[in-house]
Coordinates of C-alpha atoms and ligand atoms in Angstrom, one line a residue:
Chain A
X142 CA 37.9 54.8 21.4
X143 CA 40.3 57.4 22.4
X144 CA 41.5 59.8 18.6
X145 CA 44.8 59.1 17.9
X146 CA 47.9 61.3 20.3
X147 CA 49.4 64.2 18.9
X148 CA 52.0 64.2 16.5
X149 CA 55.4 64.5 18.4
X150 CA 54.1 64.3 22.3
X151 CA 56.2 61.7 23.7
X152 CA 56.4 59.4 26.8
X153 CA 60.0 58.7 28.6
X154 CA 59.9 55.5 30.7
X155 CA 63.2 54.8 32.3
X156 CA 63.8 51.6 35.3
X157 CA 66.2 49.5 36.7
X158 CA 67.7 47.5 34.0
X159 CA 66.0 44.1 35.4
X160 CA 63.6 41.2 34.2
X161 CA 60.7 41.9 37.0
X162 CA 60.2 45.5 35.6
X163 CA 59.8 43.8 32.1
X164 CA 55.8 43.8 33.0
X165 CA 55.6 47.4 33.6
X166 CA 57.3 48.2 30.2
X167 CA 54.7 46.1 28.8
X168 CA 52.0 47.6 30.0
X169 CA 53.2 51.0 29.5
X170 CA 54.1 51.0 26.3
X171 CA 50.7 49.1 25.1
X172 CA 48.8 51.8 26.4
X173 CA 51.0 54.4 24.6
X174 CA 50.9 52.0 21.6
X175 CA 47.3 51.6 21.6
X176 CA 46.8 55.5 22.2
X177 CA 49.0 55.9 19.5
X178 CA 46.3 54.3 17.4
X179 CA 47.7 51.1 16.5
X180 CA 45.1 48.2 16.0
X181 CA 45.3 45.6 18.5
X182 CA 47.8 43.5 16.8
X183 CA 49.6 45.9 15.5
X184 CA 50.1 47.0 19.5
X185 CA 50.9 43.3 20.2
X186 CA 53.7 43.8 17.6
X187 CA 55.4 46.5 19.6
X188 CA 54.7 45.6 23.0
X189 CA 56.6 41.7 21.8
X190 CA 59.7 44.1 20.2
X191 CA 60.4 46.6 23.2
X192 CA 60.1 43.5 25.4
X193 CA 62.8 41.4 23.7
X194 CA 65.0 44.9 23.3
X195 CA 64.6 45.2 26.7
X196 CA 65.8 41.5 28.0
X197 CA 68.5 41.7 25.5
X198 CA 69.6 44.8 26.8
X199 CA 69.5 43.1 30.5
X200 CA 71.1 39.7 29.2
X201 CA 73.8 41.2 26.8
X202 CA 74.2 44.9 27.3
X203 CA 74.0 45.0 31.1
X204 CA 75.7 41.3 31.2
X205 CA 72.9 40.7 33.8
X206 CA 70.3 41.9 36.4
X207 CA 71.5 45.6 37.4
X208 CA 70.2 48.9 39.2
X209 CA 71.4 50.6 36.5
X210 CA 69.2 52.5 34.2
X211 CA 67.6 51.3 31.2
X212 CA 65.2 54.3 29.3
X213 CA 62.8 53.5 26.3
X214 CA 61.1 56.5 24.7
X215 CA 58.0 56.6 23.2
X216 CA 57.2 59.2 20.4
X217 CA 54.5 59.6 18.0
X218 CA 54.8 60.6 14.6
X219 CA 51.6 61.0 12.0
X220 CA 52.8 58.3 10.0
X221 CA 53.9 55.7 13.1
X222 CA 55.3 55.4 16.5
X223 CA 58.9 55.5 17.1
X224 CA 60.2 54.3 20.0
X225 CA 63.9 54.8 21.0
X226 CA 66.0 52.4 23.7
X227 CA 68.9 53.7 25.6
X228 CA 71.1 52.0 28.0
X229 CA 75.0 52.4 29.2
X230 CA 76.2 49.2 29.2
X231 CA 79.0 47.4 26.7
X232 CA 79.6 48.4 23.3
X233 CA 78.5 45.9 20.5
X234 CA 79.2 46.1 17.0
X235 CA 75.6 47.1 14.9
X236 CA 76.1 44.6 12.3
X237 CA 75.7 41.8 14.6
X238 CA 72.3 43.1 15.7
X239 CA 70.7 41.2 12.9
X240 CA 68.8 38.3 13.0
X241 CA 71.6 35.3 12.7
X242 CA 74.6 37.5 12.8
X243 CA 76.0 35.7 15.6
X244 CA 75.8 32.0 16.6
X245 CA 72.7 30.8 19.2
X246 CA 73.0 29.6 21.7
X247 CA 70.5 26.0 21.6
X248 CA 66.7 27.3 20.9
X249 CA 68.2 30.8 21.4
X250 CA 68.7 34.0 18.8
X251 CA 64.6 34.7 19.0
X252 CA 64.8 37.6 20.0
X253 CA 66.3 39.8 17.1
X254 CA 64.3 37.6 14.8
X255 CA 60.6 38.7 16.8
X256 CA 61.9 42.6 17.1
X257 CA 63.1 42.7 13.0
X258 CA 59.6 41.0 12.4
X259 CA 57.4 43.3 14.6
X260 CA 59.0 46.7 13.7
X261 CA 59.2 48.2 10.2
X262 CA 62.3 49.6 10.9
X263 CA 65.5 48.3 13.5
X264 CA 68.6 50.5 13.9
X265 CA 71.2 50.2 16.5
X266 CA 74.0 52.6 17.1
X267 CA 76.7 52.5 19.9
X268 CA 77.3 55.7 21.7
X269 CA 79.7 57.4 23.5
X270 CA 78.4 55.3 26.8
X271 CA 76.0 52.6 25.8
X272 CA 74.1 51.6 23.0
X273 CA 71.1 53.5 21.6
X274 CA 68.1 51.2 19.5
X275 CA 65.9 53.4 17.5
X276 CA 62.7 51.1 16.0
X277 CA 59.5 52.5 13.8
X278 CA 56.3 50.8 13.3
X279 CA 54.1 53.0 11.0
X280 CA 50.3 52.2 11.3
X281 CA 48.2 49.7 9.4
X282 CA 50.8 47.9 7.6
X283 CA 49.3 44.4 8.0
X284 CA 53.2 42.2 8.6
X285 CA 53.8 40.1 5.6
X286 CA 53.0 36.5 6.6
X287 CA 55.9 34.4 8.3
X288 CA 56.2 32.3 5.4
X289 CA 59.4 33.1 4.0
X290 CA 62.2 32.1 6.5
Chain B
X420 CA 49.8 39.0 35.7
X421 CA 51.6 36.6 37.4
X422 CA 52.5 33.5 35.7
X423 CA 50.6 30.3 37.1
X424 CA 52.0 26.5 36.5
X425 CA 49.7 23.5 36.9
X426 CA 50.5 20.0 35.8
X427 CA 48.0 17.4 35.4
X428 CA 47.6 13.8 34.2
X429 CA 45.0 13.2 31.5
X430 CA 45.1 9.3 30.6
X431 CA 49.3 9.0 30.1
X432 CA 49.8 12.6 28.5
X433 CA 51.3 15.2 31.1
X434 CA 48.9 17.9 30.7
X435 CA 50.6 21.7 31.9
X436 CA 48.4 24.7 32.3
X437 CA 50.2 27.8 31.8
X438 CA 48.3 30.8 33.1
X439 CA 49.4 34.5 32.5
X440 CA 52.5 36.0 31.5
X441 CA 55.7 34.0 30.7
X442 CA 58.6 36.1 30.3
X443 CA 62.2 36.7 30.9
X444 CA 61.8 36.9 35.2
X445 CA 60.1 33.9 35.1
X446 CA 60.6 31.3 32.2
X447 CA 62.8 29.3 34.2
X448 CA 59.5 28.4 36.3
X449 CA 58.5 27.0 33.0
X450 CA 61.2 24.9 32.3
X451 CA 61.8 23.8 35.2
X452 CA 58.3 21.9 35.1
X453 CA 59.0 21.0 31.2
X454 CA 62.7 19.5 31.9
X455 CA 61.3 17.3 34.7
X456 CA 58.3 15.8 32.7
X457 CA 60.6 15.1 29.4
X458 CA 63.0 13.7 32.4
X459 CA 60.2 11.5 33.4
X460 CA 59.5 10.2 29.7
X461 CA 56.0 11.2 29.6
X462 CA 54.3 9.3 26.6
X463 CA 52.9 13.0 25.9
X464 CA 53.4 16.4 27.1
X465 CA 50.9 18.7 26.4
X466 CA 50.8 22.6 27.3
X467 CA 47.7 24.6 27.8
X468 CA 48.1 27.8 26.5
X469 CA 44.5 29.1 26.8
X470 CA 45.5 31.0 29.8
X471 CA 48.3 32.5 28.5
X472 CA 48.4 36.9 27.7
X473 CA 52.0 36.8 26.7
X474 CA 54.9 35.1 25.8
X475 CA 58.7 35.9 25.0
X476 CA 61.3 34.8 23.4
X477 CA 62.8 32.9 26.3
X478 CA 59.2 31.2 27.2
X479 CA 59.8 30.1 23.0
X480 CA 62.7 28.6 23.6
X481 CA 61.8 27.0 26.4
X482 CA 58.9 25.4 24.1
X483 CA 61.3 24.6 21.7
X484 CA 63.8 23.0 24.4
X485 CA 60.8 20.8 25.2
X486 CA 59.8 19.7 21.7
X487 CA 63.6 18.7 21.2
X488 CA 63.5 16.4 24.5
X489 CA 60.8 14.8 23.4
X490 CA 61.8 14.5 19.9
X491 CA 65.0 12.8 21.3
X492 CA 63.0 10.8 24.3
X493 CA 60.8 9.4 20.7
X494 CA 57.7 10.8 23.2
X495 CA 55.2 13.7 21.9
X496 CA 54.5 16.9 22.2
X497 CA 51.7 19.6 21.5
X498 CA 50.2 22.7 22.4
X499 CA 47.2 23.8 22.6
X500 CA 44.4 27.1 23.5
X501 CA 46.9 29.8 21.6
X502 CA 44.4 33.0 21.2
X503 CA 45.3 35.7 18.6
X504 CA 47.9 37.2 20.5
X505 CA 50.1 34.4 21.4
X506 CA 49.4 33.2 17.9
X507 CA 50.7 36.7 16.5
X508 CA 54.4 36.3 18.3
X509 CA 54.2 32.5 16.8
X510 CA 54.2 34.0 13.8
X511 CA 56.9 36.9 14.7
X512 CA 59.0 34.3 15.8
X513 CA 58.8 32.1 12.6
X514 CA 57.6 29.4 14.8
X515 CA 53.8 28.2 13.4
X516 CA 55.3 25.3 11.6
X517 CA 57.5 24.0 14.3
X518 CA 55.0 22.7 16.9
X519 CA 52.0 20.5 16.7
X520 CA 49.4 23.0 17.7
X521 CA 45.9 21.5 18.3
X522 CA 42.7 23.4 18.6
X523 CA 41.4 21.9 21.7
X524 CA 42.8 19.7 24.7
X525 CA 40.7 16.9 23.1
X526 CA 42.9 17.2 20.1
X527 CA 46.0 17.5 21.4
X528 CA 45.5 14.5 24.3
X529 CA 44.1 11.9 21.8
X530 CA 47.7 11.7 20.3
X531 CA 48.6 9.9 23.7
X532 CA 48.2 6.0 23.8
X533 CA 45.5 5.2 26.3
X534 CA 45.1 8.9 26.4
X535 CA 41.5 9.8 27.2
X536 CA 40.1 13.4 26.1
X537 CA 39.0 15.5 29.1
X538 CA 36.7 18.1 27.5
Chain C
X551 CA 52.9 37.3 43.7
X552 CA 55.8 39.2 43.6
X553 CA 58.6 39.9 46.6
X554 CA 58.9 43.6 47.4
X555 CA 61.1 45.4 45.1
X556 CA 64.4 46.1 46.1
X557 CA 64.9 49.2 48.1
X558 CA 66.2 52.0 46.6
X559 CA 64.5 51.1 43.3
X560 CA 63.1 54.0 41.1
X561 CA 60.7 54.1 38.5
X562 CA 60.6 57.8 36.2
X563 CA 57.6 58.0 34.1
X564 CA 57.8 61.5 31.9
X565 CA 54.8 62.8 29.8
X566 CA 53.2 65.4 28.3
X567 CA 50.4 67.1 30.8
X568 CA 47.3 66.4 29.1
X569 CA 44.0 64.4 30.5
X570 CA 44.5 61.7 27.8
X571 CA 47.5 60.3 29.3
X572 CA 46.2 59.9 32.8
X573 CA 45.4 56.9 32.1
X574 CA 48.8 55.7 31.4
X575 CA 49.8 56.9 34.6
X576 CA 47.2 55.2 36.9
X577 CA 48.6 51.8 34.9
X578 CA 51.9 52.4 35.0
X579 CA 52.0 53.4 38.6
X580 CA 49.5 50.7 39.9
X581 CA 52.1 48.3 38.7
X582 CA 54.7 50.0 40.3
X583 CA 52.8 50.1 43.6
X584 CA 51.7 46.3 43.5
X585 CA 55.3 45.3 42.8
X586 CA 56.4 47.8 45.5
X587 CA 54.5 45.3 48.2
X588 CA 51.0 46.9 48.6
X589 CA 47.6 45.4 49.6
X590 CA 45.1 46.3 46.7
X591 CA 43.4 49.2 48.9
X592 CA 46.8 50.3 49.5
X593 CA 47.5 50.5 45.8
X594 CA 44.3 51.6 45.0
X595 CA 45.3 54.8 47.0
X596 CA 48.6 55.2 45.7
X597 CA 46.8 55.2 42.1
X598 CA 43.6 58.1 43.3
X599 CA 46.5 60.1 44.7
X600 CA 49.3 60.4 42.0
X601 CA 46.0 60.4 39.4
X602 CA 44.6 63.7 41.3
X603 CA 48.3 65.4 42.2
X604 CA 48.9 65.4 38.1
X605 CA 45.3 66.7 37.1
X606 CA 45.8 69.1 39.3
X607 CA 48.7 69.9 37.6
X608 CA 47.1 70.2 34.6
X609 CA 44.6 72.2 35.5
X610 CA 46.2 74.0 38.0
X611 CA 49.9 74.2 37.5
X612 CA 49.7 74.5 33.8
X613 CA 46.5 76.2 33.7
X614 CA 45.3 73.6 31.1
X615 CA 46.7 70.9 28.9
X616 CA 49.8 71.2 27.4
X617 CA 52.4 69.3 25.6
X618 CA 55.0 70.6 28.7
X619 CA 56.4 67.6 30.5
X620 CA 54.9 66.2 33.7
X621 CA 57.6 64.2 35.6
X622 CA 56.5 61.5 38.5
X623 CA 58.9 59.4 40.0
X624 CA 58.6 56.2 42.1
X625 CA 60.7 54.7 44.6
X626 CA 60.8 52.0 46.5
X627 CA 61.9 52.3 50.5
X628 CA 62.3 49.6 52.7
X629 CA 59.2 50.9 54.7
X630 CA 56.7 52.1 51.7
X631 CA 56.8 54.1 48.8
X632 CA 57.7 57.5 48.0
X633 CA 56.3 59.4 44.9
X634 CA 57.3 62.6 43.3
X635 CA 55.9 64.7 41.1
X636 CA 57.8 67.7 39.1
X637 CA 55.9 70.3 37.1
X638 CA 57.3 73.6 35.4
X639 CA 54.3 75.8 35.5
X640 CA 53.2 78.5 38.0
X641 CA 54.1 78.8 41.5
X642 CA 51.5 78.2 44.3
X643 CA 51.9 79.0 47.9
X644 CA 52.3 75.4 49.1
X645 CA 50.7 76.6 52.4
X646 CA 47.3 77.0 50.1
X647 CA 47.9 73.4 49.1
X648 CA 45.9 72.1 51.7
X649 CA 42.3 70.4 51.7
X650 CA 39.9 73.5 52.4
X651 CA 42.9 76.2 52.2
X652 CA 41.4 78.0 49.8
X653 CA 37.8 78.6 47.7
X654 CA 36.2 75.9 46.4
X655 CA 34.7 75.6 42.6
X656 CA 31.3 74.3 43.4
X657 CA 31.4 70.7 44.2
X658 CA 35.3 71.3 43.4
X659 CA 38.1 70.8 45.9
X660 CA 38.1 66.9 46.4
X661 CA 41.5 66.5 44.8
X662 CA 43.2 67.4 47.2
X663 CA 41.3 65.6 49.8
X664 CA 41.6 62.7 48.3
X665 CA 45.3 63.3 48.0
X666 CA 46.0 64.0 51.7
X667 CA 43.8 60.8 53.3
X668 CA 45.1 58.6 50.6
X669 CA 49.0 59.0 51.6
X670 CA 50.7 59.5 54.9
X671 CA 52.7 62.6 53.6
X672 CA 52.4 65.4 51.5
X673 CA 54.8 67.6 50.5
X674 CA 54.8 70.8 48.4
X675 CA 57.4 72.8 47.7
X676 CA 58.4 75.6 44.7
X677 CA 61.4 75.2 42.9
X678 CA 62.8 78.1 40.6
X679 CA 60.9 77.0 38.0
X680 CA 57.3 74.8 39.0
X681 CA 56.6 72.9 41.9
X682 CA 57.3 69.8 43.1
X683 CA 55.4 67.4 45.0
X684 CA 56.5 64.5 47.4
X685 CA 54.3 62.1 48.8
X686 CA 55.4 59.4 50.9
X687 CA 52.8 55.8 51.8
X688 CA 53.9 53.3 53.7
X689 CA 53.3 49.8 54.0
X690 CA 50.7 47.9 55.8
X691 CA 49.2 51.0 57.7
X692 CA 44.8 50.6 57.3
X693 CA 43.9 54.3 56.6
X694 CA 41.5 55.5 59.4
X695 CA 38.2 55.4 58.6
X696 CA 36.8 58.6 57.2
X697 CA 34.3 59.9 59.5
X698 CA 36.3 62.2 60.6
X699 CA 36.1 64.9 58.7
Chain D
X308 CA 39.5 51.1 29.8
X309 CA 37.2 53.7 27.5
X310 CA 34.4 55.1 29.2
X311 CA 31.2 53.9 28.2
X312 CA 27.5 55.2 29.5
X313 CA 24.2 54.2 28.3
X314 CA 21.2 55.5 29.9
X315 CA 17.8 54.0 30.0
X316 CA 14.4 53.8 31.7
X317 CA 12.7 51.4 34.0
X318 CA 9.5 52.7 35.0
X319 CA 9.7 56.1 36.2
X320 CA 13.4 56.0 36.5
X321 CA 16.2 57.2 34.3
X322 CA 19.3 54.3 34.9
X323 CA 23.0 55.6 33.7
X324 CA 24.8 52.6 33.3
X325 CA 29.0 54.0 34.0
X326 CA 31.6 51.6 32.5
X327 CA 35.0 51.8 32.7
X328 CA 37.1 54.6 34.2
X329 CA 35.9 57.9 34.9
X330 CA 38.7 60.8 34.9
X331 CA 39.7 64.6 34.3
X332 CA 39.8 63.5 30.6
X333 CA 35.8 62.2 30.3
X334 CA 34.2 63.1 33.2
X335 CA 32.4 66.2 30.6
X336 CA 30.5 63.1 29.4
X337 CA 29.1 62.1 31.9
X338 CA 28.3 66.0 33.5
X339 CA 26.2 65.9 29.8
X340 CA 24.1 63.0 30.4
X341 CA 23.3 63.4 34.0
X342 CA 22.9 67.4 33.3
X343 CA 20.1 66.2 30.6
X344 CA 18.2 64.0 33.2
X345 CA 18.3 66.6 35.5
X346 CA 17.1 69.5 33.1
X347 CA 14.5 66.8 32.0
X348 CA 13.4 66.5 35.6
X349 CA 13.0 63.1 36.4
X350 CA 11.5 61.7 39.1
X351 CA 14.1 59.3 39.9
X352 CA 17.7 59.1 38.7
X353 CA 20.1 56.3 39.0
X354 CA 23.6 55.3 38.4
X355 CA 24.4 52.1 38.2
X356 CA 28.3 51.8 39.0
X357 CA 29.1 48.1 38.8
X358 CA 31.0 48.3 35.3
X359 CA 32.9 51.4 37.0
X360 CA 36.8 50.7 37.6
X361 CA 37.9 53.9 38.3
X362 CA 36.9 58.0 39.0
X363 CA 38.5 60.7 40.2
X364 CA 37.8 63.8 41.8
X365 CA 36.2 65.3 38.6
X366 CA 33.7 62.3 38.4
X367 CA 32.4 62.8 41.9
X368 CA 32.1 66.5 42.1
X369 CA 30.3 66.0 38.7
X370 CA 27.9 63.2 40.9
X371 CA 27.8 65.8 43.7
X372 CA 26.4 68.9 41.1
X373 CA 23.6 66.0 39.8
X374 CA 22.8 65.6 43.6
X375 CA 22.2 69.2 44.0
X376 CA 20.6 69.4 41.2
X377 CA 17.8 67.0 41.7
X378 CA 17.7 68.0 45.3
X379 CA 16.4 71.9 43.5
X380 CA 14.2 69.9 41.6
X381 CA 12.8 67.8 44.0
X382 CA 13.8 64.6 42.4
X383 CA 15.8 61.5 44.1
X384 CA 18.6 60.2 43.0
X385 CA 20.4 57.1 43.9
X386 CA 23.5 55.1 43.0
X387 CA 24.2 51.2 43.0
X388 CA 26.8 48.9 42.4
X389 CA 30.2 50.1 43.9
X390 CA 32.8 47.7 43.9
X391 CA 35.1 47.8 46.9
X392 CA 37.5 50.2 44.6
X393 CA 35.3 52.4 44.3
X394 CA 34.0 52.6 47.7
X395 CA 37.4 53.1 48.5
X396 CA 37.7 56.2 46.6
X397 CA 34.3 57.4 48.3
X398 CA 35.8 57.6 51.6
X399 CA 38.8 58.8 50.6
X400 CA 36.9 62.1 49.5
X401 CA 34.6 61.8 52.7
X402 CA 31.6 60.9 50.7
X403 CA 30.3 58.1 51.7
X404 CA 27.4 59.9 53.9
X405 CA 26.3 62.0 50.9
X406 CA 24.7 59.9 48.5
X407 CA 21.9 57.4 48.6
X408 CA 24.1 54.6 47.8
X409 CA 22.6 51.0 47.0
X410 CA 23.2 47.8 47.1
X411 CA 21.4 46.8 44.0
X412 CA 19.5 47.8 41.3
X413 CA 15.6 46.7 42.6
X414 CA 16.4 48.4 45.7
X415 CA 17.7 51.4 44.1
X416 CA 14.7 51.9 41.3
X417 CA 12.3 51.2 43.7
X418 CA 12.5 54.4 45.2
X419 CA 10.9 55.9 41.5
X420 CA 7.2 56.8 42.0
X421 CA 5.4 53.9 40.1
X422 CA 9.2 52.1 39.3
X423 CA 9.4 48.6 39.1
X424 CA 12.6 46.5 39.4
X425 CA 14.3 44.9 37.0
X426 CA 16.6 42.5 38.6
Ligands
ADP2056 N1 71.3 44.9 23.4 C1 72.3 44.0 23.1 N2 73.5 44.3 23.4 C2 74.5 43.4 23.1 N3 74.3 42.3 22.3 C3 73.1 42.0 22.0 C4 72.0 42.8 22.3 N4 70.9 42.3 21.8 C5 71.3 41.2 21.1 N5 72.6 41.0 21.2 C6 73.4 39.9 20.7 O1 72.6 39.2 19.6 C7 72.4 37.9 19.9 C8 71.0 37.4 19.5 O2 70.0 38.0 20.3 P1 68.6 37.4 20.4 O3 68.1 37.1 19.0 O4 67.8 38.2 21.2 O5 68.8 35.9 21.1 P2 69.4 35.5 22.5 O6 69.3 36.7 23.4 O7 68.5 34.4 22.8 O8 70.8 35.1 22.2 C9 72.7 37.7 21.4 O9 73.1 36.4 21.7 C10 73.7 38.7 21.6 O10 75.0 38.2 21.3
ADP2057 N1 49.4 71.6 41.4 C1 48.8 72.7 41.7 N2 49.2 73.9 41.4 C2 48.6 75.1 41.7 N3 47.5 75.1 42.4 C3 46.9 73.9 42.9 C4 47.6 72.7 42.5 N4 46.8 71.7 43.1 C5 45.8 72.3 43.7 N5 45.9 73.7 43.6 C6 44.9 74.7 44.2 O1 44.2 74.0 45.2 C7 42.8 74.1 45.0 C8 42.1 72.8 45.5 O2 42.5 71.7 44.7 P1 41.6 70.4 44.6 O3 41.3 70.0 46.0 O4 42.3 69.4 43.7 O5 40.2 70.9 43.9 P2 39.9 71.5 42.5 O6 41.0 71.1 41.6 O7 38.6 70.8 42.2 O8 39.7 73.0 42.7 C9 42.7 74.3 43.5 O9 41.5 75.0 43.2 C10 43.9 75.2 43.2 O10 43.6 76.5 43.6

């Protein structure tokens, strides 16, 4: 198998902010991710976050399907992979980004809960235009199981 | 890879094969099949996941949508055929202990009354 | 499958010009070009061509790998796909940039045959700093067979 | 896909099985194998290319150099097992002519003084 990337090379993926270019993130980012020199579920783990960061961004950031850009970097680190999300759409307050902050919609609110579970570390910040998500995964931390919820 | 929908009847359960990718473009292809066989007060609906590479958080709640039609219609409802990926966003998603999840479609279509296995 | 992508559409894949990450271009652009609307051999060209344009790059361009960006761009038009490619290494003529233009490397010098019967247009052209290639392929049009050579 | 290559004999023959993709990046891998056969002289040397996705330029000017060089020596060599992508990359490079390509193994390794087919 391909040696792990350099430390700091970095990949810059940016699309239309809409749900048919979701696949391409995917499989984008888990061939970075598995460069990287995650182990297969470990890569699972990041392509699952970077998805649901992605939709939300469409669904609540964007309010919807738009041309408008959406860019997710990819950066490796020799203790992990960081990968950072920006898009210029409305401002929301970082404290609500948690898992359960705000109230679901029926069988909703999944999506923080998968990205918080996947990534070792979730930040969101609101910028000037837009909102920026930075998330770490470092490698071969097995996830905790589950179990506690 | 596209996502690919088939319903089937085994014996009275509702048997849907779900082959590919579900995500946010096209998890309403899902439900839409889902709503109209808890509509339909299936005995037992049963999804095939052995086909399936990915799921999201919208194609979960989907699931879960299903399971609480059912639990309201007082009809069943199980999955089956999860390999270790789909398994692995289960488990991201706190979701393992919510579903009835069989091992094989024999499993999961034996819960059906007058349901005969198929494999 | 998928409808064509919407016209206009643009896809901006940025990474560091090494061989390794190839690969993630010939992914990430054979999604593009399948969701763009194009028969497999159709993709399948799309992928040989932008694969060989950034090698070239590499080896060319940069005169070896480097951790200096490599920029392609995709976009959709309504009547095929246009594909651009920016480096920031050293200038060539573009009139040299031609199949057979200049001294081949034994058994060298496919690259850019590939790249020329693969799409309908090639473009090079300097910028003040690098080059920058456009390519355009457009939908539905069976290359001719290559016994013409 | 990671490149893989395995070489072995039947008969006379030395068979390279390619798997995977083939690009700027590993083509130096497969240039050392086929440069050993070639040094090593033997009679008959064959690629099998059915487990091949992909290869670029770098890949066929390094089957091109093995062609020239067993053409010094004297030696055949053949390839087998190109998918329709593949072909497809042949002509773009306006090679189809150049090689002795084959439809299947037996018929390529039959060629080998005293080489028997496998398959
Ligand atoms: N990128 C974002 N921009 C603005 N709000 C967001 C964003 N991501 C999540 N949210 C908010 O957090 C809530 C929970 O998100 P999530 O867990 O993904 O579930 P869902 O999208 O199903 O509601 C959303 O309903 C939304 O209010
Ligand atoms: N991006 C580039 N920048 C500078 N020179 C290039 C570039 N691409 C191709 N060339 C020139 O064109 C020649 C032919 O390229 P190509 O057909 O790809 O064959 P090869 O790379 O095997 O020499 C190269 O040897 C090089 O001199």
């Amino acid at each position: 198998m391909t040696d792990r990337l350099p430390e700091g090379d970095a990949m810059r993926l940016v699309l239309p902010c809409r749900p048919d270019y979701l696949l391409i993130v995917r499989r984008t980012v888990r061939e970075f991710a598995s460069m990287a020199g995650f182990a297969p579920a470990e890569v699972d783990d990041v392509v699952s976050a970077v998805d649901e960061a992605c939709a939300n961004v469409i669904r609540h950031g964007y309010g919807g399907p738009t041309s408008r850009p959406l860019a997710i970097e990819c950066k490796n680190r020799t203790d992990g992979l960081e990968v950072r999300l920006r898009d210029f759409g409305r401002h929301t307050d970082p404290q609500q980004l948690r898992p359960g902050a705000t109230k679901k919609r029926p069988a909703g609110g999944l999506g923080l809960v998968i990205i918080y579970e996947a990534m070792d570390e979730v930040n969101y910040a609101s910028k000037p235009e837009g909102m920026e998500l930075t998330m770490f995964k470092s490698f071969g931390t097995e996830r905790s199981s589950g179990d506690g919820s | 890879m596209a996502l690919k929908i088939n319903a089937r009847e085994v014996g009275s359960a509702a048997v849907v094969d779900v082959t590919g990718e579900v995500d946010m473009h096209n998890s309403p292809e899902l439900r839409k099949v889902l709503k109209r066989l808890v509509g339909a007060k299936k005995p037992l609906i049963v999804v095939n996941m052995s086909g399936l590479d990915y799921i999201d958080s919208s194609g979960l709640a989907t699931l879960v949508e299903c399971l609480q039609g059912t639990m309201k219609n007082g009809t069943k409802f199980s999955i089956f055929g999860l390999n270790p990926r789909i398994k692995n966003i289960f488990t991201l998603a706190r979701l393992e202990q919510v579903f009835r999840i069989c091992e094989s479609e024999s499993e999961a279509v034996g819960a059906a009354p007058g349901g005969k296995s198929e494999g």
